[in-house]
Coordinates of C-alpha atoms and ligand atoms in Angstrom, one line a residue:
M689 CA 16.3 -55.1 -40.6
F690 CA 15.8 -55.9 -36.9
S691 CA 11.9 -56.7 -36.6
P692 CA 10.0 -54.8 -33.6
S693 CA 9.6 -57.5 -30.5
S694 CA 7.5 -57.4 -27.9
P695 CA 8.4 -56.7 -24.9
P696 CA 8.5 -60.0 -22.7
A697 CA 5.6 -60.2 -20.2
G698 CA 5.1 -58.1 -17.4
L699 CA 8.4 -56.3 -17.7
L700 CA 6.7 -52.4 -18.7
E701 CA 4.7 -53.1 -15.8
K702 CA 8.1 -53.5 -13.8
V703 CA 10.0 -50.2 -14.9
F704 CA 6.5 -48.2 -14.1
Q705 CA 6.1 -49.3 -11.6
Y706 CA 10.2 -48.0 -10.4
I707 CA 9.7 -44.7 -11.7
D708 CA 5.9 -44.7 -9.5
L709 CA 9.1 -45.1 -6.6
H710 CA 11.3 -43.2 -8.2
Q711 CA 10.2 -40.2 -9.4
N712 CA 11.7 -38.4 -5.9
E713 CA 14.8 -38.9 -7.1
F714 CA 14.3 -38.5 -10.9
V715 CA 12.9 -35.1 -10.8
Q716 CA 15.9 -34.3 -7.5
T717 CA 18.2 -34.2 -10.2
L718 CA 16.2 -31.8 -12.9
K719 CA 16.2 -29.6 -9.9
E720 CA 19.8 -29.4 -9.9
W721 CA 20.2 -29.4 -13.6
V722 CA 17.8 -27.0 -14.0
A723 CA 19.9 -24.8 -11.6
M724 CA 23.2 -24.9 -13.0
E725 CA 23.1 -21.2 -15.3
S726 CA 24.7 -22.8 -18.2
D727 CA 23.6 -21.0 -21.0
S728 CA 24.7 -21.3 -24.2
V729 CA 24.4 -17.7 -25.8
Q730 CA 25.6 -15.2 -23.8
P731 CA 29.4 -15.0 -24.3
L732 CA 30.6 -14.4 -20.7
P733 CA 33.0 -16.8 -18.4
R734 CA 30.5 -17.3 -15.7
L735 CA 28.5 -18.8 -18.1
R736 CA 31.0 -21.0 -19.9
Q737 CA 32.3 -22.4 -16.6
E738 CA 28.1 -23.4 -15.9
L739 CA 28.3 -24.9 -18.9
F740 CA 30.9 -26.9 -18.9
R741 CA 30.3 -28.6 -15.6
M742 CA 26.3 -29.1 -16.3
M743 CA 28.4 -31.2 -19.4
A744 CA 30.5 -32.9 -17.2
L745 CA 27.9 -34.2 -15.2
A746 CA 25.8 -35.6 -17.6
A747 CA 28.8 -36.9 -18.4
D748 CA 29.3 -38.5 -14.6
K749 CA 26.4 -39.9 -15.3
L750 CA 26.5 -41.4 -18.4
R751 CA 29.7 -43.7 -16.7
C752 CA 27.9 -44.2 -13.4
L753 CA 25.6 -46.3 -16.0
G754 CA 28.4 -48.0 -16.9
A755 CA 28.5 -46.5 -20.7
S756 CA 31.7 -45.6 -22.5
V757 CA 32.3 -42.2 -22.4
D758 CA 33.9 -39.9 -25.2
S759 CA 33.6 -36.4 -24.5
L760 CA 35.6 -34.5 -27.5
P761 CA 36.6 -30.9 -26.5
N762 CA 36.9 -28.2 -29.4
G763 CA 39.1 -24.7 -28.3
Q764 CA 38.9 -22.0 -29.1
T765 CA 39.1 -18.4 -27.7
L766 CA 36.1 -18.8 -24.9
P767 CA 35.8 -22.6 -24.3
I768 CA 33.1 -24.7 -26.9
P769 CA 31.8 -27.3 -24.5
P770 CA 32.4 -31.0 -24.8
I771 CA 30.1 -33.1 -27.8
I772 CA 29.5 -35.9 -25.0
L773 CA 29.4 -39.0 -27.1
A774 CA 28.7 -42.2 -24.9
E775 CA 27.2 -45.7 -26.1
L776 CA 26.0 -49.3 -23.8
G777 CA 25.9 -52.4 -25.4
N778 CA 27.1 -53.4 -28.7
D779 CA 25.5 -57.1 -29.6
P780 CA 24.9 -57.5 -32.8
K781 CA 21.7 -59.1 -33.0
K782 CA 19.8 -56.2 -31.6
P783 CA 18.5 -52.0 -32.8
T784 CA 20.9 -49.5 -32.4
V785 CA 19.3 -46.7 -31.0
C786 CA 20.8 -42.7 -30.7
F787 CA 19.1 -40.3 -28.3
Y788 CA 20.8 -36.5 -29.4
G789 CA 19.9 -33.2 -26.4
H790 CA 21.7 -30.7 -25.6
L791 CA 22.4 -29.4 -21.8
D792 CA 21.6 -25.1 -22.6
V793 CA 19.8 -22.9 -22.2
Q794 CA 18.7 -20.3 -23.6
P795 CA 19.0 -17.0 -21.0
A796 CA 16.5 -16.2 -18.5
R797 CA 16.0 -13.9 -15.6
Q798 CA 13.2 -13.6 -13.8
E799 CA 12.6 -9.5 -15.0
D800 CA 11.7 -11.4 -18.7
G801 CA 9.0 -12.7 -16.8
W802 CA 9.7 -15.5 -15.1
L803 CA 6.3 -16.6 -12.7
T804 CA 9.4 -18.5 -10.5
D805 CA 13.1 -18.1 -10.3
P806 CA 14.4 -20.0 -13.9
Y807 CA 17.3 -21.7 -12.4
T808 CA 14.5 -23.1 -9.1
L809 CA 12.3 -26.2 -10.8
T810 CA 9.7 -24.9 -8.9
E811 CA 6.1 -27.1 -8.8
V812 CA 3.1 -25.4 -9.2
D813 CA -1.1 -27.2 -10.3
G814 CA 2.0 -31.1 -11.0
K815 CA 4.2 -29.3 -13.2
L816 CA 6.9 -28.7 -12.6
Y817 CA 8.8 -25.2 -13.9
G818 CA 12.1 -23.9 -14.9
R819 CA 14.7 -22.9 -17.0
G820 CA 15.5 -25.7 -19.5
A821 CA 13.1 -27.6 -17.8
T822 CA 11.7 -29.2 -20.6
D823 CA 14.1 -27.8 -23.4
N824 CA 16.1 -29.7 -23.7
K825 CA 17.4 -31.5 -19.9
G826 CA 14.3 -33.3 -18.8
P827 CA 14.1 -35.1 -21.7
V828 CA 18.4 -36.2 -21.7
L829 CA 17.1 -36.9 -18.5
A830 CA 14.3 -39.0 -18.6
W831 CA 16.4 -42.4 -21.3
I832 CA 19.2 -41.4 -19.1
N833 CA 16.3 -42.5 -16.1
A834 CA 14.4 -45.6 -18.7
V835 CA 18.1 -46.6 -19.0
S836 CA 19.1 -46.9 -15.4
T837 CA 16.0 -47.9 -14.4
F838 CA 16.9 -51.7 -16.8
R839 CA 20.0 -51.7 -15.1
S840 CA 18.3 -51.1 -11.5
L841 CA 16.0 -53.8 -12.6
E842 CA 18.9 -55.7 -13.9
E843 CA 16.6 -56.6 -16.9
D844 CA 17.9 -56.9 -20.2
L845 CA 17.7 -53.9 -23.1
P846 CA 16.3 -55.0 -25.7
V847 CA 18.3 -52.6 -28.2
N848 CA 21.8 -50.5 -27.6
I849 CA 21.7 -47.4 -26.8
K850 CA 24.7 -44.7 -27.7
F851 CA 24.1 -40.8 -25.9
V852 CA 25.1 -37.9 -28.2
I853 CA 24.6 -34.6 -25.9
E854 CA 25.9 -31.4 -26.4
G855 CA 25.8 -27.7 -24.6
M856 CA 25.5 -25.4 -27.2
E857 CA 21.9 -26.0 -30.0
E858 CA 20.7 -22.8 -28.4
A859 CA 24.1 -21.1 -29.8
G860 CA 23.7 -22.6 -33.3
S861 CA 25.3 -26.7 -32.3
V862 CA 28.1 -24.8 -32.9
G863 CA 30.8 -27.7 -33.3
L864 CA 28.3 -30.4 -34.1
E865 CA 28.1 -30.5 -37.2
E866 CA 32.3 -31.0 -37.7
L867 CA 31.4 -33.7 -35.1
V868 CA 28.3 -35.9 -36.9
R869 CA 31.3 -35.4 -40.2
K870 CA 34.0 -36.8 -38.3
E871 CA 32.7 -39.7 -37.0
K872 CA 30.3 -40.4 -39.7
D873 CA 32.4 -44.0 -39.5
R874 CA 32.7 -44.7 -36.5
F875 CA 30.5 -44.0 -33.9
F876 CA 26.9 -43.5 -36.2
S877 CA 28.1 -46.2 -38.0
S878 CA 26.2 -49.0 -36.2
V879 CA 23.1 -46.6 -34.9
D880 CA 19.9 -47.7 -36.8
Y881 CA 17.7 -45.1 -35.7
I882 CA 18.1 -41.4 -34.1
V883 CA 16.1 -40.3 -32.0
I884 CA 15.0 -36.0 -30.8
S885 CA 13.8 -35.5 -28.1
D886 CA 14.3 -32.0 -28.1
N887 CA 10.1 -31.1 -28.8
L888 CA 6.5 -30.4 -27.4
W889 CA 3.4 -33.0 -26.5
L890 CA 0.7 -32.0 -27.9
S891 CA -0.7 -31.9 -24.6
Q892 CA 0.1 -32.1 -20.6
R893 CA -1.8 -35.8 -21.8
K894 CA -0.9 -36.8 -25.3
P895 CA 2.8 -36.5 -26.5
A896 CA 3.3 -36.7 -30.2
L897 CA 5.9 -38.4 -32.4
T898 CA 7.7 -35.5 -34.4
Y899 CA 8.9 -36.9 -37.8
G900 CA 10.1 -34.2 -39.2
T901 CA 11.3 -30.7 -38.8
R902 CA 11.7 -27.4 -41.1
G903 CA 14.7 -27.1 -40.1
N904 CA 16.9 -23.4 -41.5
S905 CA 18.7 -22.5 -44.4
Y906 CA 21.1 -19.4 -43.8
F907 CA 22.2 -17.5 -47.4
T908 CA 22.9 -13.2 -48.7
V909 CA 20.9 -12.3 -51.9
E910 CA 22.6 -9.2 -53.5
V911 CA 21.1 -7.7 -56.5
K912 CA 23.2 -5.8 -58.9
C913 CA 21.8 -3.2 -61.3
R914 CA 24.7 -1.7 -62.9
D915 CA 28.4 -1.1 -61.5
Q916 CA 28.5 2.9 -61.3
D917 CA 25.2 5.2 -60.4
F918 CA 22.8 6.2 -62.7
H919 CA 20.4 9.8 -62.1
S920 CA 16.5 8.4 -61.6
G921 CA 15.8 10.8 -64.0
T922 CA 16.7 9.7 -67.5
F923 CA 17.0 6.2 -66.4
G924 CA 14.5 5.5 -64.1
G925 CA 12.4 3.0 -66.0
I926 CA 14.6 1.8 -68.8
L927 CA 16.3 0.0 -66.4
N928 CA 15.8 -2.5 -62.6
E929 CA 15.9 -1.2 -59.3
P930 CA 17.3 -3.2 -57.5
M931 CA 16.3 -3.1 -54.5
A932 CA 12.1 -3.1 -56.1
D933 CA 13.7 -6.7 -57.5
L934 CA 15.3 -7.7 -54.3
V935 CA 11.8 -6.9 -52.8
A936 CA 10.2 -9.3 -55.5
L937 CA 12.1 -11.8 -54.7
L938 CA 11.9 -12.0 -51.3
G939 CA 8.6 -11.6 -51.6
N940 CA 8.0 -13.8 -53.0
N941 CA 10.0 -16.2 -50.5
T942 CA 7.3 -19.2 -50.2
I943 CA 7.3 -20.1 -53.7
L944 CA 10.9 -19.8 -54.7
F945 CA 11.9 -21.2 -51.6
D946 CA 9.3 -24.3 -52.3
S947 CA 9.6 -24.6 -55.7
V948 CA 13.0 -23.7 -57.1
P949 CA 16.7 -25.5 -56.3
L950 CA 18.6 -22.8 -54.8
A951 CA 21.1 -24.0 -56.9
S952 CA 19.6 -23.1 -59.8
L953 CA 19.1 -19.4 -58.0
G954 CA 23.5 -20.0 -58.0
L955 CA 22.7 -19.8 -54.1
P956 CA 24.7 -22.3 -52.9
A957 CA 21.7 -24.8 -50.9
S958 CA 23.4 -25.8 -47.9
S959 CA 21.2 -25.9 -44.8
E960 CA 21.2 -27.1 -41.4
Ligands
ZN728 ZN1 16.2 -27.4 -27.1

């Protein structure tokens, strides 16, 4: 394992000074990224094209940093955007940190209640508003900017870096699980830490380290009583009504899911 070491004296000051000096450029790039309507939810060819453009732009940006970049395609009727795998550095003496992020967004129209155009990054009272500004284009760019700052200052990065950037997160991360399984023994084999910055700050000044999320589990429940219909008058009370059983089962789902392994109920335990 790698033991944490403090950065060389003065390095962080230099890095922060560089970031302050280049803030406008960073915001300008975010503005360009927000302007791309990379909506993965609505299955429209125009939006899918926009999503492809977004992924290509991010891949180019990573290539400019000197990263080796793979974009892994996935053929479907409405094409699925590639997932970007990029790596910078492979020094065995350094830990390898893998950053995950996504560049697609949920649909947004001004009529939904936006006070500004969702695809035009707009500053209001020192805050930047735009679809995807925080979820998740801004955080992806923040990592890229951090790496490019080290590069520009010609400072050695303290870690090897990998990026996994997808474009279908808002539509259920189509293709990601398959890719992770496929790349388990190659791209991901040297990863020591994964950082997911698809999250929130507690306040404008208080960042948060999220060390666990709940995720979702999908399954189907079917409750059956008998194979044939029975007259309620005579049989009611003797036979349980499946609907009532189902409601009771779902009504207890917190207890059920917290304490009973799904497998023991005969339910598939796969989760994401
Ligand atoms: Zn997100």
